[in-house]
mmCIF file with all atom_site columns, C-alpha atoms in Angstrom:
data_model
loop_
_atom_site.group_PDB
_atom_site.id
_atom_site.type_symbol
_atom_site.label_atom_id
_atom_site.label_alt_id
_atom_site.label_comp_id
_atom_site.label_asym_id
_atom_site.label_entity_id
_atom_site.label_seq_id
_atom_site.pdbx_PDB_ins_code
_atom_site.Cartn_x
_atom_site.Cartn_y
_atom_site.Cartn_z
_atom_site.occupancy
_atom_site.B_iso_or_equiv
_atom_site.pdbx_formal_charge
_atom_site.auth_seq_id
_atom_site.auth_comp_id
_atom_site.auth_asym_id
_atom_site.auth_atom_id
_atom_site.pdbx_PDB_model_num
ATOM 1   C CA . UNK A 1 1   ? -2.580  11.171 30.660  1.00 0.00 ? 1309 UNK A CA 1
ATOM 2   C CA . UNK A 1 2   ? -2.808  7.386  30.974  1.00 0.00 ? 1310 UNK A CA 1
ATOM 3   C CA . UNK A 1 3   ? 0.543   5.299  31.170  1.00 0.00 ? 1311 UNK A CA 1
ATOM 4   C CA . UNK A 1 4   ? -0.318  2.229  30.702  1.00 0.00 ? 1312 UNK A CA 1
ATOM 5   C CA . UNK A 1 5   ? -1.789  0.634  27.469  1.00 0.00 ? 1313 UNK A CA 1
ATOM 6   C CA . UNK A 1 6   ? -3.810  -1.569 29.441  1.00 0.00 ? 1314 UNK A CA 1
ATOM 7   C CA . UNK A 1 7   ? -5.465  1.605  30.726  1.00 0.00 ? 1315 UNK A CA 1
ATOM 8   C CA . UNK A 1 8   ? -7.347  1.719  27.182  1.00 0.00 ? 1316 UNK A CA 1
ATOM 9   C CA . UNK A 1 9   ? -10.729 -0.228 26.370  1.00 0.00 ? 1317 UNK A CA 1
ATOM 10  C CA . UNK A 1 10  ? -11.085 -2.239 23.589  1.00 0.00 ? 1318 UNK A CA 1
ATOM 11  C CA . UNK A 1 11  ? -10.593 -0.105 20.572  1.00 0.00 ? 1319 UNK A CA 1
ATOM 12  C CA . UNK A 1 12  ? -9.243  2.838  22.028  1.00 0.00 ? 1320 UNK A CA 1
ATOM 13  C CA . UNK A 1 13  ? -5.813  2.123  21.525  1.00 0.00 ? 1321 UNK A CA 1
ATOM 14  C CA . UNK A 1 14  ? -6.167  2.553  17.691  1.00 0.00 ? 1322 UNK A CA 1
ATOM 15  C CA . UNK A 1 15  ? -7.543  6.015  18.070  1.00 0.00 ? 1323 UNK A CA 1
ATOM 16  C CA . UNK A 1 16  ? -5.164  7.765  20.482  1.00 0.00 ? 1324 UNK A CA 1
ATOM 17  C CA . UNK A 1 17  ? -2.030  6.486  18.636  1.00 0.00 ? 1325 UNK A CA 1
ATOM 18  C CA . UNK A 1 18  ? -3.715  8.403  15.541  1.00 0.00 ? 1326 UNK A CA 1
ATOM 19  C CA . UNK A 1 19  ? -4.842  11.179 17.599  1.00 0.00 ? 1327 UNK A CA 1
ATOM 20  C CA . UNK A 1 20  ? -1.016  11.579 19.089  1.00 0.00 ? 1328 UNK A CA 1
ATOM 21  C CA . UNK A 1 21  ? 0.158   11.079 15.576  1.00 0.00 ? 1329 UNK A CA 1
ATOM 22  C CA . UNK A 1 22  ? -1.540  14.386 14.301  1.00 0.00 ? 1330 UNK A CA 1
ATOM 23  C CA . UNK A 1 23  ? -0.435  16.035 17.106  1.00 0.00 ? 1331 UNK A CA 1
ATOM 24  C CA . UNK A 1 24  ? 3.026   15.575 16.907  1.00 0.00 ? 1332 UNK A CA 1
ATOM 25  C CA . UNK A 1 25  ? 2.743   16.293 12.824  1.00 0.00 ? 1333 UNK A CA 1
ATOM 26  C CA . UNK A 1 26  ? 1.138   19.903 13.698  1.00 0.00 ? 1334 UNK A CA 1
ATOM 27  C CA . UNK A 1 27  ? 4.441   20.340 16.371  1.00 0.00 ? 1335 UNK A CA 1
ATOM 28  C CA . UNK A 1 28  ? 6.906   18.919 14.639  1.00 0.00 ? 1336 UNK A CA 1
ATOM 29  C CA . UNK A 1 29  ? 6.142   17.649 10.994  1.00 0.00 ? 1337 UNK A CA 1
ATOM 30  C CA . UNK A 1 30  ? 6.504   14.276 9.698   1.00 0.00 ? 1338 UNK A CA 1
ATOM 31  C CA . UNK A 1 31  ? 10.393  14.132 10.383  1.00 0.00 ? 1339 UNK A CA 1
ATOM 32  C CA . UNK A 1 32  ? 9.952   13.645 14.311  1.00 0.00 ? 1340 UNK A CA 1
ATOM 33  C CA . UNK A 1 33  ? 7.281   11.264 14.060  1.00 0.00 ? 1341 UNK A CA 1
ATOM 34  C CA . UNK A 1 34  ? 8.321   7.891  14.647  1.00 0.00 ? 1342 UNK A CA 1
ATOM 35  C CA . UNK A 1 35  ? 5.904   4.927  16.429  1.00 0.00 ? 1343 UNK A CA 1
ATOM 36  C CA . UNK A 1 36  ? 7.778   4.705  19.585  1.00 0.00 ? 1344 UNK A CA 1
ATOM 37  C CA . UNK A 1 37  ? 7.550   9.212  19.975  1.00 0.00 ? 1345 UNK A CA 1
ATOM 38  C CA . UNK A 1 38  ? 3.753   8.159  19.075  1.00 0.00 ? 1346 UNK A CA 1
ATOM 39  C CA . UNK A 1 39  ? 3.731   5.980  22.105  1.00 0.00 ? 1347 UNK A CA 1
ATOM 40  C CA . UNK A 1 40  ? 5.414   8.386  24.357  1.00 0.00 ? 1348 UNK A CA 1
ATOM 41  C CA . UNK A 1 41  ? 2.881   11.174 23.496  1.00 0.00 ? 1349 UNK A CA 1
ATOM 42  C CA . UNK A 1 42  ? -0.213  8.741  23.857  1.00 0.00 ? 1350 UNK A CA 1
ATOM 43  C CA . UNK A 1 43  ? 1.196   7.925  27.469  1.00 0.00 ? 1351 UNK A CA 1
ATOM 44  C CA . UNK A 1 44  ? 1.168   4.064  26.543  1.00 0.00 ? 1352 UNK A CA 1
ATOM 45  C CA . UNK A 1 45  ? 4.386   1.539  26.362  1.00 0.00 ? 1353 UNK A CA 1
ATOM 46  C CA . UNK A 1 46  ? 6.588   1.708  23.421  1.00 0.00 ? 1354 UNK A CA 1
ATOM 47  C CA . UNK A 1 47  ? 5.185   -1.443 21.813  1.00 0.00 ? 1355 UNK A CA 1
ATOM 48  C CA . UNK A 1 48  ? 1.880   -0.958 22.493  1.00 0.00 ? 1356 UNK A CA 1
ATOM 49  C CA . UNK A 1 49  ? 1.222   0.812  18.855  1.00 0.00 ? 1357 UNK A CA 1
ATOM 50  C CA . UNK A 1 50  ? 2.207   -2.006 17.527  1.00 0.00 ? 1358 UNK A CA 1
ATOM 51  C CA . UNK A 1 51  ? -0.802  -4.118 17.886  1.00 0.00 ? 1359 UNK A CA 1
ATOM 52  C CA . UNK A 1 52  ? -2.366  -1.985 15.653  1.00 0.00 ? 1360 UNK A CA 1
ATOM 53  C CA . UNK A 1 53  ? 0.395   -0.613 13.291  1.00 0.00 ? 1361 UNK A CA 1
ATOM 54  C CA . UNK A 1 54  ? 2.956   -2.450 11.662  1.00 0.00 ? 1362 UNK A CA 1
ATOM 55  C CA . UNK A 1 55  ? 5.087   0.173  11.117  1.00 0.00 ? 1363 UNK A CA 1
ATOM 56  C CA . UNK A 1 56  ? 4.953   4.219  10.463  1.00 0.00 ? 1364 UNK A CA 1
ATOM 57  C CA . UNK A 1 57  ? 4.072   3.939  6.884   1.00 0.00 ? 1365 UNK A CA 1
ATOM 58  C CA . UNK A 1 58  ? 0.809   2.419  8.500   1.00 0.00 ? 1366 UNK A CA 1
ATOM 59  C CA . UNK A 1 59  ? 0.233   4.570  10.767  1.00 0.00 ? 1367 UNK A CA 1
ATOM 60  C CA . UNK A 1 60  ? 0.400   7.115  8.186   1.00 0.00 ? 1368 UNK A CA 1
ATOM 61  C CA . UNK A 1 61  ? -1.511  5.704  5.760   1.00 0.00 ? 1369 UNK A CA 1
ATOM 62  C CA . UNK A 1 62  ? -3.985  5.418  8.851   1.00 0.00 ? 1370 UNK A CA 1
ATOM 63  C CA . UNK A 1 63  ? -3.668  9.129  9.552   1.00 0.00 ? 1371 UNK A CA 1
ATOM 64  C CA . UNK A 1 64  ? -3.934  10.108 5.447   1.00 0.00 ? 1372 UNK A CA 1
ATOM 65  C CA . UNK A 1 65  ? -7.339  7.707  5.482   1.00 0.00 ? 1373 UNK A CA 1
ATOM 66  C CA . UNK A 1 66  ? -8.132  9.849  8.164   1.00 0.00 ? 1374 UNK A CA 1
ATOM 67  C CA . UNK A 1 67  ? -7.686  13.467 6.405   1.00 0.00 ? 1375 UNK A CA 1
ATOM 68  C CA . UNK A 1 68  ? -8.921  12.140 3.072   1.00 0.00 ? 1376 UNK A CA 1
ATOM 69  C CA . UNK A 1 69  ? -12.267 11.518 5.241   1.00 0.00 ? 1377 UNK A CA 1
ATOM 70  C CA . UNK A 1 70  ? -11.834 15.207 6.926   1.00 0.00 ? 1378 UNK A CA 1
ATOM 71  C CA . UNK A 1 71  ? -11.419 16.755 3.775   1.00 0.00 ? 1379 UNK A CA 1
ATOM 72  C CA . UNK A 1 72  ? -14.306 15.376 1.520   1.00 0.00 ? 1380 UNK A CA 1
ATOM 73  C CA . UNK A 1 73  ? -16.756 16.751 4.363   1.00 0.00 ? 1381 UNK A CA 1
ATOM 74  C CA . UNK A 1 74  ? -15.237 19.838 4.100   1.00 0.00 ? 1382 UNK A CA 1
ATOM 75  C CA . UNK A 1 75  ? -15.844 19.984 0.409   1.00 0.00 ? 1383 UNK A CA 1
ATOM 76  C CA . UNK A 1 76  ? -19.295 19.115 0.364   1.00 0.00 ? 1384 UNK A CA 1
ATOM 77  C CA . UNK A 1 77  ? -20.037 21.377 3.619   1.00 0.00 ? 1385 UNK A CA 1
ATOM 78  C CA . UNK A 1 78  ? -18.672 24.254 1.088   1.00 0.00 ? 1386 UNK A CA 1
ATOM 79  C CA . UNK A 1 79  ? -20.657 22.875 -1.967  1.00 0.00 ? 1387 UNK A CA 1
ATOM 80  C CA . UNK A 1 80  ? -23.232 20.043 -1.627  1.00 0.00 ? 1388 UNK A CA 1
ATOM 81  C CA . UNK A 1 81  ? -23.961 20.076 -5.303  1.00 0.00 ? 1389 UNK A CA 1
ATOM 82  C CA . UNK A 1 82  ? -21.961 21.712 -7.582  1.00 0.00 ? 1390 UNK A CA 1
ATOM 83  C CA . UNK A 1 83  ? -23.341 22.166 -10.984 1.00 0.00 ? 1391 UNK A CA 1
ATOM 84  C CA . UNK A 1 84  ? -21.662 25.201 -12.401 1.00 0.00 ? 1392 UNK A CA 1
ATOM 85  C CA . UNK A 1 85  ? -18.053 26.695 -12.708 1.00 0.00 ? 1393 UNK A CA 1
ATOM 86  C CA . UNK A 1 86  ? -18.204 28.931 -9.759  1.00 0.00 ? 1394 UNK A CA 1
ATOM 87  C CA . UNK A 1 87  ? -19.516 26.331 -7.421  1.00 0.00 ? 1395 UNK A CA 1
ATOM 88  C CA . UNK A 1 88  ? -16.425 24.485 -8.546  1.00 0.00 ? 1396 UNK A CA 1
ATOM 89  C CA . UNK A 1 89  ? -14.422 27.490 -7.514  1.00 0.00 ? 1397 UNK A CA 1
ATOM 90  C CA . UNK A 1 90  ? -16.137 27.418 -3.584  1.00 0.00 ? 1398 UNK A CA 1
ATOM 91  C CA . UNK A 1 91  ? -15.265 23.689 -3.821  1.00 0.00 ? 1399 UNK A CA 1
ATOM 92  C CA . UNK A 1 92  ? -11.472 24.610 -4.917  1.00 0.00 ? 1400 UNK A CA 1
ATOM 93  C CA . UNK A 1 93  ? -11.111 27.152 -2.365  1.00 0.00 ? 1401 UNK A CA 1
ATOM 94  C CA . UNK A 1 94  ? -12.189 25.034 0.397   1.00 0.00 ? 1402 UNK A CA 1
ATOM 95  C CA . UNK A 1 95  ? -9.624  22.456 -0.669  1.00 0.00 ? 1403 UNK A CA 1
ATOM 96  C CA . UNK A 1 96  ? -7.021  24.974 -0.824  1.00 0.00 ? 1404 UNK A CA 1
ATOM 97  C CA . UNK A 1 97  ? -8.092  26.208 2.549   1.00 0.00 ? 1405 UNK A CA 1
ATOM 98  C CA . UNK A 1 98  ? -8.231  23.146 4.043   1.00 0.00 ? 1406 UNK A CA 1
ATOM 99  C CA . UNK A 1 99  ? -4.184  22.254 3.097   1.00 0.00 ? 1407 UNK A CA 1
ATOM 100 C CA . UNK A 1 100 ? -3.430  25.836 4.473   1.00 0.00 ? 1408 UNK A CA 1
ATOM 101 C CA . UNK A 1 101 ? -5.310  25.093 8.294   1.00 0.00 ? 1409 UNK A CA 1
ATOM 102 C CA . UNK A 1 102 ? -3.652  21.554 8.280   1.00 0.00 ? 1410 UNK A CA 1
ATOM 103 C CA . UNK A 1 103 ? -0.273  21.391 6.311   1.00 0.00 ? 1411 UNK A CA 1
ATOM 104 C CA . UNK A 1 104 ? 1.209   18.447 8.218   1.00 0.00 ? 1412 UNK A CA 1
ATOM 105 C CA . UNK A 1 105 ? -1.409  16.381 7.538   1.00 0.00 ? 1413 UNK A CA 1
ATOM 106 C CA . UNK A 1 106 ? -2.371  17.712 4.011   1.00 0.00 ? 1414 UNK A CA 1
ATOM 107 C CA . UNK A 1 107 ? 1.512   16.901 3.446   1.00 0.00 ? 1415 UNK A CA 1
ATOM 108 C CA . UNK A 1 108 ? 0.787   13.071 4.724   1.00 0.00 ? 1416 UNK A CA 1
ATOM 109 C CA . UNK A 1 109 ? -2.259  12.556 2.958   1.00 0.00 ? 1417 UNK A CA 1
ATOM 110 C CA . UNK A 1 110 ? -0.230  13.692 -0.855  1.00 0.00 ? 1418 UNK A CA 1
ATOM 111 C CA . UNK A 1 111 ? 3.650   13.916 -0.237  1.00 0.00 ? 1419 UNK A CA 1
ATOM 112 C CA . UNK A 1 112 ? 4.403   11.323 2.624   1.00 0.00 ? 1420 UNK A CA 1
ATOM 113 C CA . UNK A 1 113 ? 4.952   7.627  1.350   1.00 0.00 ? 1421 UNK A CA 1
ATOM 114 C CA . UNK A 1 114 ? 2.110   5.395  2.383   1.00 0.00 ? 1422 UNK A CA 1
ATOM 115 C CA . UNK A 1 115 ? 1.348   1.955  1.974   1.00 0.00 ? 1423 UNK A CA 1
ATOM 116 C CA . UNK A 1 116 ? -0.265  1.415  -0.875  1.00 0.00 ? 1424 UNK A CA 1
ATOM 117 C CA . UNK A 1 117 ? -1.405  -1.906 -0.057  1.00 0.00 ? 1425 UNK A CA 1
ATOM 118 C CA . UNK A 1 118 ? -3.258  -0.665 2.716   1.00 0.00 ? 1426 UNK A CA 1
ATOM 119 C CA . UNK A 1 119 ? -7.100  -0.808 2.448   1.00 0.00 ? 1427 UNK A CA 1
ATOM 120 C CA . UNK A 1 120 ? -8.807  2.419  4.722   1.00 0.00 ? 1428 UNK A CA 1
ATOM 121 C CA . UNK A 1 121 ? -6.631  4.749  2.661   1.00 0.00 ? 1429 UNK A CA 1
ATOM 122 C CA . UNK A 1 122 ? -7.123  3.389  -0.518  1.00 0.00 ? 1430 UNK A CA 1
ATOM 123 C CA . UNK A 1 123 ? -11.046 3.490  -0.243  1.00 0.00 ? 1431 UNK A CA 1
ATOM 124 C CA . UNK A 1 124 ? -10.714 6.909  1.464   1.00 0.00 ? 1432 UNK A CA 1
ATOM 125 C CA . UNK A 1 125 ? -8.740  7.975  -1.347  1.00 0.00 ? 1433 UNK A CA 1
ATOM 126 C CA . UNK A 1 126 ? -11.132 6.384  -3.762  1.00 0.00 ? 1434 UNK A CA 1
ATOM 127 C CA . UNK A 1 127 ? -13.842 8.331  -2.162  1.00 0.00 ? 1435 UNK A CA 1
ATOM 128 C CA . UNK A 1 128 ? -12.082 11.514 -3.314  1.00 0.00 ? 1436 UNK A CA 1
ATOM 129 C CA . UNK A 1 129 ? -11.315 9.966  -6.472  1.00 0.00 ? 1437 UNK A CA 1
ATOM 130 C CA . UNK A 1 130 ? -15.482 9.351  -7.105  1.00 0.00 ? 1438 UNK A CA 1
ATOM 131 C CA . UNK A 1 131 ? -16.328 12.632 -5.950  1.00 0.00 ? 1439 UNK A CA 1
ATOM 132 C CA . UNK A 1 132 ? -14.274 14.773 -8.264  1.00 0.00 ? 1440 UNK A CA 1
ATOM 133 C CA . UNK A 1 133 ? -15.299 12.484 -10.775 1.00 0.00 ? 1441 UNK A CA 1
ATOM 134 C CA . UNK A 1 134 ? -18.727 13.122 -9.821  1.00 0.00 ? 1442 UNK A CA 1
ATOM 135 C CA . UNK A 1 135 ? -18.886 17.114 -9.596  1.00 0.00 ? 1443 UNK A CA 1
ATOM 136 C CA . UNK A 1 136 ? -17.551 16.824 -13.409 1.00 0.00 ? 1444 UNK A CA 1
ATOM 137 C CA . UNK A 1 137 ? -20.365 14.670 -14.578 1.00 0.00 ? 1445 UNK A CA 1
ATOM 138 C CA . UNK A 1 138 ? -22.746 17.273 -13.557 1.00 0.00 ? 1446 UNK A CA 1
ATOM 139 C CA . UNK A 1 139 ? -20.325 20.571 -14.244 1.00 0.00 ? 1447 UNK A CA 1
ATOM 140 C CA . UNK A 1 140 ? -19.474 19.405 -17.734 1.00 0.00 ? 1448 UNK A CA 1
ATOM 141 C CA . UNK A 1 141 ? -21.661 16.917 -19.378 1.00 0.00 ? 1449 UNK A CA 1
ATOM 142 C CA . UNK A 1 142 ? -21.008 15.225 -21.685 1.00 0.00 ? 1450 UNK A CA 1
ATOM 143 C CA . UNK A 1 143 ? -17.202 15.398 -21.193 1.00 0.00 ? 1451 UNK A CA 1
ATOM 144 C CA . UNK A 1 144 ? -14.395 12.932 -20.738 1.00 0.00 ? 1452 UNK A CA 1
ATOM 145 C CA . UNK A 1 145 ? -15.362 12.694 -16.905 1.00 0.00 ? 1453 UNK A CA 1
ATOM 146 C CA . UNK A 1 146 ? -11.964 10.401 -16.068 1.00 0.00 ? 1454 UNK A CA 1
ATOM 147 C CA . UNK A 1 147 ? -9.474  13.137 -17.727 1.00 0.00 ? 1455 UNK A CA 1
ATOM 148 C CA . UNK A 1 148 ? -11.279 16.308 -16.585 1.00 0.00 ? 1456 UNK A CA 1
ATOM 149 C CA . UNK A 1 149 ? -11.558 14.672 -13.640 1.00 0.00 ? 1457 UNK A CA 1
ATOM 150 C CA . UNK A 1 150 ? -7.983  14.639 -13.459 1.00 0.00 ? 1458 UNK A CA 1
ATOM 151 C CA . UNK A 1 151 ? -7.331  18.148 -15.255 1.00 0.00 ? 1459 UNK A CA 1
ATOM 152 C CA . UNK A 1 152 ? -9.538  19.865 -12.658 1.00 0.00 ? 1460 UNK A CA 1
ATOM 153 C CA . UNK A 1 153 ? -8.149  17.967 -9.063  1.00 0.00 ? 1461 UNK A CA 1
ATOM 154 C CA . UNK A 1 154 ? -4.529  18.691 -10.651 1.00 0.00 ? 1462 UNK A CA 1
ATOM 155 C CA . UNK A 1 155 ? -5.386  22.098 -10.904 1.00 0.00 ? 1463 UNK A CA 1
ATOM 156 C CA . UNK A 1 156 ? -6.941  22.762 -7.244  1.00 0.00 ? 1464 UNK A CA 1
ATOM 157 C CA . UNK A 1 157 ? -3.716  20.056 -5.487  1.00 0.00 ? 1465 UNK A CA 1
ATOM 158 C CA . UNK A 1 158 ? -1.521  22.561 -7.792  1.00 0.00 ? 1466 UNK A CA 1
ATOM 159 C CA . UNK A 1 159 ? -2.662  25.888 -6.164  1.00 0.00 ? 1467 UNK A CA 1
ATOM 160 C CA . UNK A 1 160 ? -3.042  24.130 -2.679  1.00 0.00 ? 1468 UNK A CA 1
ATOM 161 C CA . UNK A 1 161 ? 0.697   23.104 -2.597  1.00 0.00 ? 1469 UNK A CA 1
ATOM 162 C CA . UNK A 1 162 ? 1.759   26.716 -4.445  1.00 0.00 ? 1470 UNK A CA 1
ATOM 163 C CA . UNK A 1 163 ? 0.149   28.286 -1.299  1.00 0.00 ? 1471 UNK A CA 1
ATOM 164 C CA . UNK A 1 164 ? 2.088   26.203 1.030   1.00 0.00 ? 1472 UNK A CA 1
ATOM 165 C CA . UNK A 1 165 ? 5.194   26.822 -0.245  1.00 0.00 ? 1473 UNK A CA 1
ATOM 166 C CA . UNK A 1 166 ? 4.723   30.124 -0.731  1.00 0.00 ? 1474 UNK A CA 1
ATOM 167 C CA . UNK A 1 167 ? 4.804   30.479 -4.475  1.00 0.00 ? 1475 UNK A CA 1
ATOM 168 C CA . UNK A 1 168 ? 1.591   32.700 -4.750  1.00 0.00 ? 1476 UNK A CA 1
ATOM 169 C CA . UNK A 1 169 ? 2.459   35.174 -1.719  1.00 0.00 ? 1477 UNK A CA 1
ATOM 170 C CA . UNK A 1 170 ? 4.353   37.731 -3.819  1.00 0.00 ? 1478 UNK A CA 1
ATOM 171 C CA . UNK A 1 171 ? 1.003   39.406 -4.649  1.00 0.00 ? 1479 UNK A CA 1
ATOM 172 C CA . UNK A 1 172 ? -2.661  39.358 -3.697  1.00 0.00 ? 1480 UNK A CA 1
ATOM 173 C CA . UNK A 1 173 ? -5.812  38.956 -6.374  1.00 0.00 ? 1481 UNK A CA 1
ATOM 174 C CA . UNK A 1 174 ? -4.900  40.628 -9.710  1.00 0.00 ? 1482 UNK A CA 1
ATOM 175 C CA . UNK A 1 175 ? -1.159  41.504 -8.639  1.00 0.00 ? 1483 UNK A CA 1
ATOM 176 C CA . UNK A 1 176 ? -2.663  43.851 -5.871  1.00 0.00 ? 1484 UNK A CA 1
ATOM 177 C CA . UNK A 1 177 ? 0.751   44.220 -3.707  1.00 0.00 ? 1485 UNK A CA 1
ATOM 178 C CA . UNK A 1 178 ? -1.862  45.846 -1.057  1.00 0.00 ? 1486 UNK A CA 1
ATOM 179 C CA . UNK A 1 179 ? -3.617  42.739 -0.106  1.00 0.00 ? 1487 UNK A CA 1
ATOM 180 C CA . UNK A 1 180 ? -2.733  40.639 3.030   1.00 0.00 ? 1488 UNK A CA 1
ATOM 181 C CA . UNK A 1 181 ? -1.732  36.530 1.233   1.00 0.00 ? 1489 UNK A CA 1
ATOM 182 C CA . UNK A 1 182 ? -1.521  35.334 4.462   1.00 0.00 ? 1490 UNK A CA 1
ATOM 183 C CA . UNK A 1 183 ? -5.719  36.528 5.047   1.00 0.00 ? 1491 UNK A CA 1
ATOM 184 C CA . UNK A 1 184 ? -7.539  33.580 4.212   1.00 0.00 ? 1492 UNK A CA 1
ATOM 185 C CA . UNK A 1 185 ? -10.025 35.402 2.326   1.00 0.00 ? 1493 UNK A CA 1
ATOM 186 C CA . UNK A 1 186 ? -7.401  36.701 -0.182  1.00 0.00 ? 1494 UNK A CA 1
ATOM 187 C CA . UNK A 1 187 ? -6.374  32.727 -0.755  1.00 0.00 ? 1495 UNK A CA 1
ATOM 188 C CA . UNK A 1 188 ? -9.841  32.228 -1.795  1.00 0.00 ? 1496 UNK A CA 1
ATOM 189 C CA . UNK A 1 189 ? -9.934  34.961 -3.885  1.00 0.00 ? 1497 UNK A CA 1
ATOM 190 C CA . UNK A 1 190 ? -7.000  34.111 -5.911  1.00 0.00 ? 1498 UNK A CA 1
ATOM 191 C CA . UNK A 1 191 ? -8.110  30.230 -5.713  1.00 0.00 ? 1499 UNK A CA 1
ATOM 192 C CA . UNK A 1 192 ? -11.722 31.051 -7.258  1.00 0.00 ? 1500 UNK A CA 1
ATOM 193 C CA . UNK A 1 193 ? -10.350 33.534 -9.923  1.00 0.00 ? 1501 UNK A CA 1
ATOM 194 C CA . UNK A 1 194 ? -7.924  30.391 -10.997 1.00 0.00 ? 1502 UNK A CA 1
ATOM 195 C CA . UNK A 1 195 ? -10.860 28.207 -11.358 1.00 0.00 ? 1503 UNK A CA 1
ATOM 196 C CA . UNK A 1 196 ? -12.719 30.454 -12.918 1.00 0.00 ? 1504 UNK A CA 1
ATOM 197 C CA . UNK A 1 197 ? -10.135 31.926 -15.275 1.00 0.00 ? 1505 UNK A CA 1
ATOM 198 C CA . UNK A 1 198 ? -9.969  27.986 -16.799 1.00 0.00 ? 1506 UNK A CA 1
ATOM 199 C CA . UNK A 1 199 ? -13.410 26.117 -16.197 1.00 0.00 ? 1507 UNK A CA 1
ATOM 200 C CA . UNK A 1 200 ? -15.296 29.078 -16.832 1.00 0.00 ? 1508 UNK A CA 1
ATOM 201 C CA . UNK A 1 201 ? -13.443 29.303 -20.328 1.00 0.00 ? 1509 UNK A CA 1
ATOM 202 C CA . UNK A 1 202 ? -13.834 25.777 -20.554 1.00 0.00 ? 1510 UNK A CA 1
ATOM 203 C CA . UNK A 1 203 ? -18.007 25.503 -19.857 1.00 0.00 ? 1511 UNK A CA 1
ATOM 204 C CA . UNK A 1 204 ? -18.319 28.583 -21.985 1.00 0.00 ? 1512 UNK A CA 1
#
């Protein structure tokens, strides 16, 4: 592991503080992650983060930016086009499944204070904003695309954090005490039957 930040090129610097940052969220969670722990895990001096973050909140905001990008490829890789209620629900349980693999950072990119001034996580969080905005155009035409918009990524953020904290573990799709809720596929399950149980009543 390099110990010196002038062991970095031009560039690199940036990268391997964020790069230490998520790894030290997946140890330890956001509590134990300061800049100068950042440093120390990135094997570079203790004010060497500093030339490219001001302080934690934008490093986080860096690392959020980051996830927000991570995640919208994940939810097109599970639906490029979703036109109908059930593709909705692959796109839902993706998002879900996504907070479950990566809670640290899915925790950064929604419940950790970030700097709203700053401008990579505000577009990457705009990107999210136009795609769910987007897959309701073409899922309900015709609708009020801003406030469905906001009805249906409510709904999916709602059953991603329930699964995190362990709300929806007391009982598998339907109630079935039998099923597994820490198997990923019975998260999906219960995630698409949500979707479905309101959108579907909704396009219908």
């Amino acid at each position: 592991m390099p110990q010196q930040a002038s062991t970095y090129h031009h560039g690199d610097l940036r990268a391997a503080c964020v790069r230490a940052a998520r790894e030290l969220l997946e140890e330890d969670g956001s509590a134990a992650l300061s800049l100068r722990a950042v440093a120390r895990r990135a094997g570079v001096s203790a004010t060497a983060p500093y030339r490219h973050f001001a302080d934690r909140d934008a490093l986080l905001s860096a690392v959020a930016a980051q996830g927000c990008r991570e995640l919208g490829e994940r939810l097109v890789a599970a639906h490029p086009a979703p036109r109908a209620p059930e593709d909705l629900a692959a796109v839902a349980a993706a998002y879900v499944r996504f907070a479950v693999e990566r809670p640290a950072l899915f925790r950064v990119m929604f419940a950790e204070p970030c700097d709203p001034a700053n401008a990579e996580r505000a577009a990457a969080t705009e990107a999210m904003r136009e795609y769910v905005a987007a897959i309701v155009h073409d899922v309900f035409p015709g609708s009020d695309c801003e406030a469905m918009g906001t009805a249906v990524w409510a709904l999916v953020h709602g059953l991603a954090f329930l699964q995190l904290d362990g709300k929806l573990d007391a009982a598998g799709p339907a109630g079935d005490p039998s099923a597994d809720p820490a198997d990923p596929a019975v998260t999906d399950e219960r995630v698409r039957a949500a979707v479905d149980a309101l959108l579907g009543t909704v396009r219908r």
